[in-house]
Coordinates of C-alpha atoms in Angstrom, one line a residue:
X1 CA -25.4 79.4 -72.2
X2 CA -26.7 77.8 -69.0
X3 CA -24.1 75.0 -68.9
X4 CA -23.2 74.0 -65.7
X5 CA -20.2 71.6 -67.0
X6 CA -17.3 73.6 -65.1
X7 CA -19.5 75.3 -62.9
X8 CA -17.2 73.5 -59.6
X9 CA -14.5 74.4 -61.4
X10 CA -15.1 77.5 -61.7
X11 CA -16.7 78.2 -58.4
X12 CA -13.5 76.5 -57.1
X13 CA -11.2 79.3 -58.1
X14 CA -13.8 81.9 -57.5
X15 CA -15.1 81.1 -54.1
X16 CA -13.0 81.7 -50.8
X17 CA -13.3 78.4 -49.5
X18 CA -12.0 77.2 -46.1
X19 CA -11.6 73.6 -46.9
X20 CA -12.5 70.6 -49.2
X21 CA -13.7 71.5 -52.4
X22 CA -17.2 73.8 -53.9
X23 CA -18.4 70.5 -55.2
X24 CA -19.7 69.8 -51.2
X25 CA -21.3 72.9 -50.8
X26 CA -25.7 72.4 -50.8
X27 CA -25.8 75.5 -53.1
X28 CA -24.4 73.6 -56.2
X29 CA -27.1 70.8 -56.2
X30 CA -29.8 73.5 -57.1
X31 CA -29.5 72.8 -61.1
X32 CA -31.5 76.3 -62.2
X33 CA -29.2 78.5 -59.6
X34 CA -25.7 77.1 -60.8
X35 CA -27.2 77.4 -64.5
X36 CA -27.6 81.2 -63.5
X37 CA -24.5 81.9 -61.9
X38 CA -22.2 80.2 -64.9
X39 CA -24.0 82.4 -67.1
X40 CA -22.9 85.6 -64.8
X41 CA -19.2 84.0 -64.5
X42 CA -19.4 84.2 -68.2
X43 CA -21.1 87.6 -69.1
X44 CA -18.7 89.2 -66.3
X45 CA -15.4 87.2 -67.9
X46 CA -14.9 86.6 -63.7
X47 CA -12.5 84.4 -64.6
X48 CA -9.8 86.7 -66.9
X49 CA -9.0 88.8 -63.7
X50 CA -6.8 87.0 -61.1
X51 CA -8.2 89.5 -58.1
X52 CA -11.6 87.5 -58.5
X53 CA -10.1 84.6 -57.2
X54 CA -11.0 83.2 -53.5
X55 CA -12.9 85.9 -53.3
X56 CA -16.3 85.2 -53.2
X57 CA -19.0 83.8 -51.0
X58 CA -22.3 81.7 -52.1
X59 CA -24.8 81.2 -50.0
X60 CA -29.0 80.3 -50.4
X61 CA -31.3 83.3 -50.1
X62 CA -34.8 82.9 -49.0
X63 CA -36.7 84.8 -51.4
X64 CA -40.1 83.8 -49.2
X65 CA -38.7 85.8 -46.5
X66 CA -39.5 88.8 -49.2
X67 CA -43.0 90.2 -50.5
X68 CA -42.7 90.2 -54.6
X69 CA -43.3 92.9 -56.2
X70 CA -43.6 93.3 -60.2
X71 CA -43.2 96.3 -61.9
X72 CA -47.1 97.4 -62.4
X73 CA -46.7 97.3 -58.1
X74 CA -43.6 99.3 -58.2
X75 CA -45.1 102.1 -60.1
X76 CA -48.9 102.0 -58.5
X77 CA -47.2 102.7 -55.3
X78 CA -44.7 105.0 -56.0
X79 CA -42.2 103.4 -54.2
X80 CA -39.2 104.4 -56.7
X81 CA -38.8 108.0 -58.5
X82 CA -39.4 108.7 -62.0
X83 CA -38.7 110.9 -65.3
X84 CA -41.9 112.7 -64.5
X85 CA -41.1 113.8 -60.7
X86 CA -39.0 116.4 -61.9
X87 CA -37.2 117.8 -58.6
X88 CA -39.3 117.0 -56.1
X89 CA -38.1 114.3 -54.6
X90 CA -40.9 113.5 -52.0
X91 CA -43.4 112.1 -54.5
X92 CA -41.9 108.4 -54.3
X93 CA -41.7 106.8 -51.5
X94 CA -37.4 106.3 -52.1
X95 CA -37.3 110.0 -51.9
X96 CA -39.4 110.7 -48.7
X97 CA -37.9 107.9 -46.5
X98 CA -34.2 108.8 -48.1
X99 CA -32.8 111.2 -45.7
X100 CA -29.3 108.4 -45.3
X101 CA -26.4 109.9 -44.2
X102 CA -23.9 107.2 -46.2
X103 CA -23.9 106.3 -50.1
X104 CA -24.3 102.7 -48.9
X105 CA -27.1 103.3 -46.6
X106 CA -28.8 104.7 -49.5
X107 CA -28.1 101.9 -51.7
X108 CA -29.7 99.6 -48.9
X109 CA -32.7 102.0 -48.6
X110 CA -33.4 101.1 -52.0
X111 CA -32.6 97.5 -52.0
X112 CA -35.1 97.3 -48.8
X113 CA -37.7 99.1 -50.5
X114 CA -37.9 97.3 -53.3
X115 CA -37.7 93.7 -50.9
X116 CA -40.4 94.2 -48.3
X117 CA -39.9 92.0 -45.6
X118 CA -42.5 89.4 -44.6
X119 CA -40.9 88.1 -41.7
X120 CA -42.9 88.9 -37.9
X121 CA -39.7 88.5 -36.2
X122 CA -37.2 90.9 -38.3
X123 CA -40.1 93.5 -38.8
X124 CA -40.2 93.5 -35.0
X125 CA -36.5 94.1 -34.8
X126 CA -36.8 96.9 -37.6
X127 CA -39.3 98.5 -35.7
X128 CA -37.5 98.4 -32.2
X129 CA -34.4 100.0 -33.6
X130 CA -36.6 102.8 -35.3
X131 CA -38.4 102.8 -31.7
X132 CA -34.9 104.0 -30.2
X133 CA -34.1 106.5 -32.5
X134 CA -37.4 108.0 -32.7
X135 CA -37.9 108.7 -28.9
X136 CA -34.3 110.3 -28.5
X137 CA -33.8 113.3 -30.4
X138 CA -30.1 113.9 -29.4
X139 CA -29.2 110.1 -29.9
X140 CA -30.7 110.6 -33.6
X141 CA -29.0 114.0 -34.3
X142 CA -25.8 112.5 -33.0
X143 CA -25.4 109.4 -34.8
X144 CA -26.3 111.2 -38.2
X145 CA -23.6 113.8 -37.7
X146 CA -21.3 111.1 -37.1
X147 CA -22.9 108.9 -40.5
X148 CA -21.7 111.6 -42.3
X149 CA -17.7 111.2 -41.7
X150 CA -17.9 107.6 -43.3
X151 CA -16.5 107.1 -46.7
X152 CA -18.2 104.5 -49.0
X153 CA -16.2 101.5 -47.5
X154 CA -17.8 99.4 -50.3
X155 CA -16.5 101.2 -53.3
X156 CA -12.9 101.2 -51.6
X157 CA -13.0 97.5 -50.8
X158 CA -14.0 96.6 -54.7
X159 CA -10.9 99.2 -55.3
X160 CA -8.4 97.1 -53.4
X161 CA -9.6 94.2 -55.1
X162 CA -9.4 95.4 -58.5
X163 CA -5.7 96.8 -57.5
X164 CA -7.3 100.5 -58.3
X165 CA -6.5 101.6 -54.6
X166 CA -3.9 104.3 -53.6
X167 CA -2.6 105.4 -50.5
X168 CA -5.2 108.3 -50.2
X169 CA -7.7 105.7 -50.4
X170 CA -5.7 104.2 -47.1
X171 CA -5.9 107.0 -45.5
X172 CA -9.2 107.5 -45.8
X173 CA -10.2 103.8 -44.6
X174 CA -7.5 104.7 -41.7
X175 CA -8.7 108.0 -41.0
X176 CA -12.6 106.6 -40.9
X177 CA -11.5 103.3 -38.5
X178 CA -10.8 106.2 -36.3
X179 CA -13.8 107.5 -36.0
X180 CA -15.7 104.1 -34.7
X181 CA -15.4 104.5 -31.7
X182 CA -17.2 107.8 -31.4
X183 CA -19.9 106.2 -33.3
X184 CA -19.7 103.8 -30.8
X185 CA -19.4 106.2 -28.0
X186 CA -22.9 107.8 -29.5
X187 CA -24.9 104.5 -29.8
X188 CA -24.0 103.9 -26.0
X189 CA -26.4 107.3 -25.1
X190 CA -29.0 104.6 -25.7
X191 CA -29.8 103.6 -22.4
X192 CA -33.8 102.3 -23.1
X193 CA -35.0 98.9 -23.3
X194 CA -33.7 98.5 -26.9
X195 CA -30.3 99.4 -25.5
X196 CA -29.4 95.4 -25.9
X197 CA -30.6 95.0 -29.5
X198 CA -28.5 98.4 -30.1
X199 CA -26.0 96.9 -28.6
X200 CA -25.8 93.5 -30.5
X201 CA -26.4 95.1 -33.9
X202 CA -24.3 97.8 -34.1
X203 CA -22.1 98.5 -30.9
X204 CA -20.5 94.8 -30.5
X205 CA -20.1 94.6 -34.5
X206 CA -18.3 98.0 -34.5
X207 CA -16.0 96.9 -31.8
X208 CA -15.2 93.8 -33.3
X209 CA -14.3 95.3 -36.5
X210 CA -11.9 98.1 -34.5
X211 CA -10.0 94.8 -33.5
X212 CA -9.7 93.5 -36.5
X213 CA -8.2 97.0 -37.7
X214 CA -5.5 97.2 -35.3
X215 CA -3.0 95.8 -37.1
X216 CA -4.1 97.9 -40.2
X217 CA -4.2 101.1 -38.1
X218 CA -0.6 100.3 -37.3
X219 CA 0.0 99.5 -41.0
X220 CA -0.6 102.6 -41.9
X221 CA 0.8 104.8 -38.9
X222 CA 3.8 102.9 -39.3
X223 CA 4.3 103.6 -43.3
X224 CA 2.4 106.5 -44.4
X225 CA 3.8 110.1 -43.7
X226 CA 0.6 111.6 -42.3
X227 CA 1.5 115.0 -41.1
X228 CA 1.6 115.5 -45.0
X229 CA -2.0 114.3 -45.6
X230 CA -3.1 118.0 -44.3
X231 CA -1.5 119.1 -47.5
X232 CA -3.4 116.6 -49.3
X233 CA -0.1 114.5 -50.0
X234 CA 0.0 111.1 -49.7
X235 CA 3.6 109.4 -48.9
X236 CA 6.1 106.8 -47.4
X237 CA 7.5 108.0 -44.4
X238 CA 11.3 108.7 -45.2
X239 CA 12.3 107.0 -42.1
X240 CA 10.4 103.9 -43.5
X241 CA 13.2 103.0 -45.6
X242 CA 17.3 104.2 -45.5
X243 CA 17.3 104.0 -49.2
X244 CA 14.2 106.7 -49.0
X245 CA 15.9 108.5 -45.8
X246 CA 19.3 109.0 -47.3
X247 CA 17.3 110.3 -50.6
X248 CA 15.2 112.9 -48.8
X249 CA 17.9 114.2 -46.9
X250 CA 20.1 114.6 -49.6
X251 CA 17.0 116.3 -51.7
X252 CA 16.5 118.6 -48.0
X253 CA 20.3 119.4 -48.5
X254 CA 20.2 121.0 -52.5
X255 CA 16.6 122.4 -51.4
X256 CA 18.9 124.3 -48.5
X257 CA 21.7 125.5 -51.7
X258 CA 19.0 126.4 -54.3
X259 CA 17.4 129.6 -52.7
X260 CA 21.4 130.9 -52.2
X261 CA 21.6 131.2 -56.0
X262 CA 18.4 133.3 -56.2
X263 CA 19.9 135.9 -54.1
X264 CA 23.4 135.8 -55.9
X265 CA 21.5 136.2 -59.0
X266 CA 19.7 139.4 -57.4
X267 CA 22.6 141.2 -56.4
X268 CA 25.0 140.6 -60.0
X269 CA 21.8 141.6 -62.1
X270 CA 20.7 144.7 -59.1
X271 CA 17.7 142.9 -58.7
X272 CA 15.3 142.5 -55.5
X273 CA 15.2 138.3 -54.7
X274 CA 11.5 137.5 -54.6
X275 CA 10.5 140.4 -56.1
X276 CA 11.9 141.7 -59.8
X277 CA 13.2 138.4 -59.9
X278 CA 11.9 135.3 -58.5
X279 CA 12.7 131.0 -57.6
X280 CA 10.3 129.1 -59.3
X281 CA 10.0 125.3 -59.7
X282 CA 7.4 123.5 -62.6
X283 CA 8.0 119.7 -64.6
X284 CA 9.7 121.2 -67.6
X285 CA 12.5 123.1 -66.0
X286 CA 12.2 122.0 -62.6
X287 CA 14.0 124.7 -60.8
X288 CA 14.5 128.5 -62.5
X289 CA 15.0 132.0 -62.2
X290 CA 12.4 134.4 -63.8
X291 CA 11.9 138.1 -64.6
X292 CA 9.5 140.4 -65.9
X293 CA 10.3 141.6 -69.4
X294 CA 10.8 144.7 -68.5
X295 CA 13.9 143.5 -66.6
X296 CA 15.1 141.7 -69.5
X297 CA 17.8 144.8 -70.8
X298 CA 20.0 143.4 -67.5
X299 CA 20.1 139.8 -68.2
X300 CA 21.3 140.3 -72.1
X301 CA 24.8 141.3 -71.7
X302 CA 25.5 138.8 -69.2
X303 CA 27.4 135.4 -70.2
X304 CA 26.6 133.4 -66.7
X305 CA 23.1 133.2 -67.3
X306 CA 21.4 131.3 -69.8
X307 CA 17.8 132.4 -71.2
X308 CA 15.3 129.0 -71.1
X309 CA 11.9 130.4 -72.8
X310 CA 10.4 134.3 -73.0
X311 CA 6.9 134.4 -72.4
X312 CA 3.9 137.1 -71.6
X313 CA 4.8 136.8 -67.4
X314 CA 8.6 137.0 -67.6
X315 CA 11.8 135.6 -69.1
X316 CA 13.0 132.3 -67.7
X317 CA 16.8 131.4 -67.3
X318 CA 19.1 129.9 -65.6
X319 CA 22.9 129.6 -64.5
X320 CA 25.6 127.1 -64.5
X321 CA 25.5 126.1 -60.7
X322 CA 21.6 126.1 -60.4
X323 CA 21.9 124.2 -63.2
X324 CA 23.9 121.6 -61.6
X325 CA 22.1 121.7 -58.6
X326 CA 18.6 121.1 -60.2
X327 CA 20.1 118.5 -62.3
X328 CA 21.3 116.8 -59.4
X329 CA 18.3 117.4 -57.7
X330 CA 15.8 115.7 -60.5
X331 CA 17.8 113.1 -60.5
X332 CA 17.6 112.4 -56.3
X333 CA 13.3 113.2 -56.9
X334 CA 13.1 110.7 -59.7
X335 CA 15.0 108.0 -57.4
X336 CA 13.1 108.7 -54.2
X337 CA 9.9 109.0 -56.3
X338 CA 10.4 105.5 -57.9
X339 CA 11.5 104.0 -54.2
X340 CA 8.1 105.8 -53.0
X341 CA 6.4 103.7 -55.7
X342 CA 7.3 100.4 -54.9
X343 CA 7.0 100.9 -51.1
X344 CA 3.0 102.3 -52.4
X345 CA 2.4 99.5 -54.3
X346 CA 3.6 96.7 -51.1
X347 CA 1.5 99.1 -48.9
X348 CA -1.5 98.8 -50.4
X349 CA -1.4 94.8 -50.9
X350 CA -1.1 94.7 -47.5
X351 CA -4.2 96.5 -47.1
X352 CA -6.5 95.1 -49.7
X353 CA -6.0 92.5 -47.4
X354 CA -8.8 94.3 -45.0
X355 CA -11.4 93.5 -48.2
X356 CA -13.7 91.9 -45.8
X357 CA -13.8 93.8 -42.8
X358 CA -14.2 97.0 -45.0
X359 CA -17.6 95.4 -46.6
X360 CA -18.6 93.8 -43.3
X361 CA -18.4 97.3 -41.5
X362 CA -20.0 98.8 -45.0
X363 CA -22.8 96.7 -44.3
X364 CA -23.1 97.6 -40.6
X365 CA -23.2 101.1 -41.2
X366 CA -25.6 100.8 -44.2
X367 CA -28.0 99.0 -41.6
X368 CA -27.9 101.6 -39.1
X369 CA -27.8 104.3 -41.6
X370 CA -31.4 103.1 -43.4
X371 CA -33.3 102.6 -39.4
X372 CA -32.0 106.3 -38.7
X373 CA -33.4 107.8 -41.8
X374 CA -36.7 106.0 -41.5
X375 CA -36.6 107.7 -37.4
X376 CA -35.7 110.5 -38.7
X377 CA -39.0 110.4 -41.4
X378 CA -41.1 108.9 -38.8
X379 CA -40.7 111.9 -36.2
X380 CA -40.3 115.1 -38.1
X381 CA -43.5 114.6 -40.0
X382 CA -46.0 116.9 -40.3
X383 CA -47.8 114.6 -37.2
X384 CA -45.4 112.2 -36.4
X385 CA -45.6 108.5 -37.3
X386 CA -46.9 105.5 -35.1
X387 CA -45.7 102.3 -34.8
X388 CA -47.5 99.8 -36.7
X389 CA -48.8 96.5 -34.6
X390 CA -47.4 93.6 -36.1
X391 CA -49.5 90.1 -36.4
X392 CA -47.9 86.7 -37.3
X393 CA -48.9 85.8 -41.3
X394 CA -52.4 84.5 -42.2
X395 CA -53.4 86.1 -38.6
X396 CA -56.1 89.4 -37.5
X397 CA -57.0 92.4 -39.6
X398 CA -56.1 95.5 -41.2
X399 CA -57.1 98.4 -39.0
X400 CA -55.6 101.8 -40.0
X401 CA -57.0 104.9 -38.1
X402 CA -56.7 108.2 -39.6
X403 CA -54.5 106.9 -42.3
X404 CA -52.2 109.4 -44.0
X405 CA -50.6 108.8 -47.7
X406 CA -46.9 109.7 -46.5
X407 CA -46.1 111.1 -49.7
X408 CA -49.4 113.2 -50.1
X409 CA -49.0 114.9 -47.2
X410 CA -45.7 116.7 -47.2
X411 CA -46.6 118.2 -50.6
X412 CA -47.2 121.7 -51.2
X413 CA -51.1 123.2 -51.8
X414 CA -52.3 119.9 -50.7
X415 CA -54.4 119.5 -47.8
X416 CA -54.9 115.9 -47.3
X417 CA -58.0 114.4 -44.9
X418 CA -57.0 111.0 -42.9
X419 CA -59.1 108.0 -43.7
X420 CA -60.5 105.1 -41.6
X421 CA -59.4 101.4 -43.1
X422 CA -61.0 98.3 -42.0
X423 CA -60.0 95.4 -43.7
X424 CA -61.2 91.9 -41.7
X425 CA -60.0 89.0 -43.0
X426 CA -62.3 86.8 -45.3
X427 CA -65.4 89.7 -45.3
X428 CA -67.1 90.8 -48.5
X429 CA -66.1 94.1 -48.1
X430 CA -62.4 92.9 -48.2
X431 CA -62.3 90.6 -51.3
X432 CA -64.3 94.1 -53.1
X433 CA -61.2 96.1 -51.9
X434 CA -58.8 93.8 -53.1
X435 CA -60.5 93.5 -56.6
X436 CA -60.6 97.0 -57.0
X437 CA -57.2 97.4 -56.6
X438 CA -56.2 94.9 -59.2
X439 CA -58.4 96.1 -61.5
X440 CA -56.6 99.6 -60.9

């Protein structure tokens, strides 16, 4: 159904819109586009989850700004892998160039790929930036190492909209935000002629974006207990709240008591404490005393202990004051856990709020992931790549000397011989080139 009825309605509680009203934006008077898009607000069911609301963008894409390619093109050039490549991964044209650092940067490599650019001027700016990275080997090796410490910031921002986030996945936006300005510390080694393109695509985004995470940096500093995270536990700080203090301090004060009954039980059973008998803790129980069966004789005649469950690895049991104690202490864990929860769950609202900033500096580093990779391609070649002169559209020829199939010549028992291409524009031997191909 490619009604367009309560397309502005719709777009209205979908789009994140400054001010005034989607029915002024240019976008919605293109009939065939907002026929499209109601279909995909329909087949998506957009509209049943509240966390798609206001926050979207539309905007007109160019699609002559992009060669087209159709299917029969995609496979005659082996730009994407197939069923039939088995492991080798060099025999598309995706594989060879795909040496990204970042699960977004590959996703970009392949979007690219498949959308040639046509545009002279963005070509040219490709080009430069591959330029820089090609000529300096430490400046390559550098940023990549760095590349590798990002998370996939776009996955994580679609989790904080969909309310899937958790505080590990804070941490992990917190602990990457921290790393920008070594990344940014590594693109500065640039000091060529591309150093100001370098700078305006990647170095003054990167800083903009650390500004707009300050407040989230202190967010999470602020909140989240990291000195736990190297134990892979992800909390509230106690002194966050004085409900969640007074609970951990009262929970540090029976964890204090607890041990003093293991070693009462080892002495009135002649047991050695962490030994023959041992403190354990699990979710059934919580906290126990065990034995090894063959220690069992010594706890059957006594009254003040109380068996829990015989199994293979011991008998379990317990005594009247741990019993207290770990009641008391369950109930003090279930409390703080539950305070811990709510304080979680107001955390991470506040820092879904950082959506946007997470995709823009997704995107960033996507960019600069892709322009690496292709450096990285371009120089460690069997004989390294050159750069490609660039003519405006409709303009000069198609000169390639000693012309090398990239794919071809990184395989195995294959000794490929460079070819001589002349293509001049509106010559026989041209339009004979250009048939034979289609006909292929």
């Amino acid at each position: 159904d490619f009604s367009t009825v309560d397309i502005v309605q719709d777009l209205n509680r979908l789009l994140k819109i400054n001010s005034g009203n989607s029915s002024t934006l240019p976008e919605v008077d293109l009939n065939h586009a907002m026929g499209c898009v109601a279909v995909i607000v329909k087949y998506l069911e957009m509209l049943s989850d509240d966390s798609n609301f206001s926050r979207f963008h539309i905007s007109t894409i160019d699609l002559n700004q992009y060669m087209k390619l159709d299917a029969a093109a995609v496979r005659a050039l082996n730009l994407l892998p197939s069923s039939l490549d088995g492991s080798n991964k060099s025999v598309s044209l995706l594989g060879l160039l795909n040496k990204c650092r970042t699960p977004q940067g590959k996703r970009l490599l392949g979007q690219w790929i498949k959308q040639p650019l046509l545009d002279e001027k963005k070509i040219e700016e490709r080009l430069n930036i591959v330029e820089a990275f090609f000529n300096n080997v430490v400046l390559r090796q550098t940023v990549q190492e760095e590349l590798k410490k990002f998370p996939d910031f776009s996955r994580i921002a679609k989790k904080f909209q969909k309310n899937r986030a958790t505080l590990q996945d804070c941490v992990r936006v917190y602990q990457a935000v921290g790393r920008m300005q070594e990344l940014v510390t590594s693109l500065d080694g640039c000091q060529d002629d591309h150093r100001p393109l370098i700078n305006e695509l990647f170095i003054a985004p990167l800083q903009g974006l650390t500004d707009d995470f300050s407040k989230y940096i202190e967010l999470i500093e602020t909140t989240i207990d990291l000195d736990q995270v190297e134990n892979h536990e992800f909390l509230i700080k106690p002194s966050f709240d004085e409900g969640l203090q007074e609970c951990r301090e009262k929970m540090d004060e029976l964890q204090q008591k607890i041990p003093r009954e293991l070693n009462k039980a080892a002495n009135e059973l002649g047991l050695e404490a962490g030994k023959t008998i041992k403190l354990e803790t699990n979710n059934q129980f919580g906290y126990y005393l065990r034995i090894t069966r063959k220690e069992e004789k010594k706890l059957r005649g006594s009254k003040k202990f109380t068996t829990l469950d015989t199994r293979k690895d011991g008998v379990r049991f317990t005594n009247s004051v741990l019993r207290q104690l770990n009641d008391q202490f369950q109930a003090l864990k279930q409390s703080y856990d539950d305070t811990q929860s709510n304080l979680a769950d107001e955390v991470i609202k506040i820092a879904s709020g950082y959506g946007e900033p997470m995709q823009l500096l997704s995107d960033t580093l996507a960019k600069l992931d892709v322009l690496i990779s292709f450096s990285h391609v371009a120089a460690c070649a069997p004989i390294p790549y050159c750069r490609p002169k660039i003519l405006p559209k409709e303009q000069g020829s198609v000169i390639l000397t000693a012309a090398r199939h990239p794919c071809l010549e990184v395989q195995d028992e294959i000794a490929f011989i460079p070819n001589d291409v002349t293509l001049n524009r509106g010559t026989k031997q041209t339009a004979d080139c250009i048939a034979n191909l289609s006909s292929n």
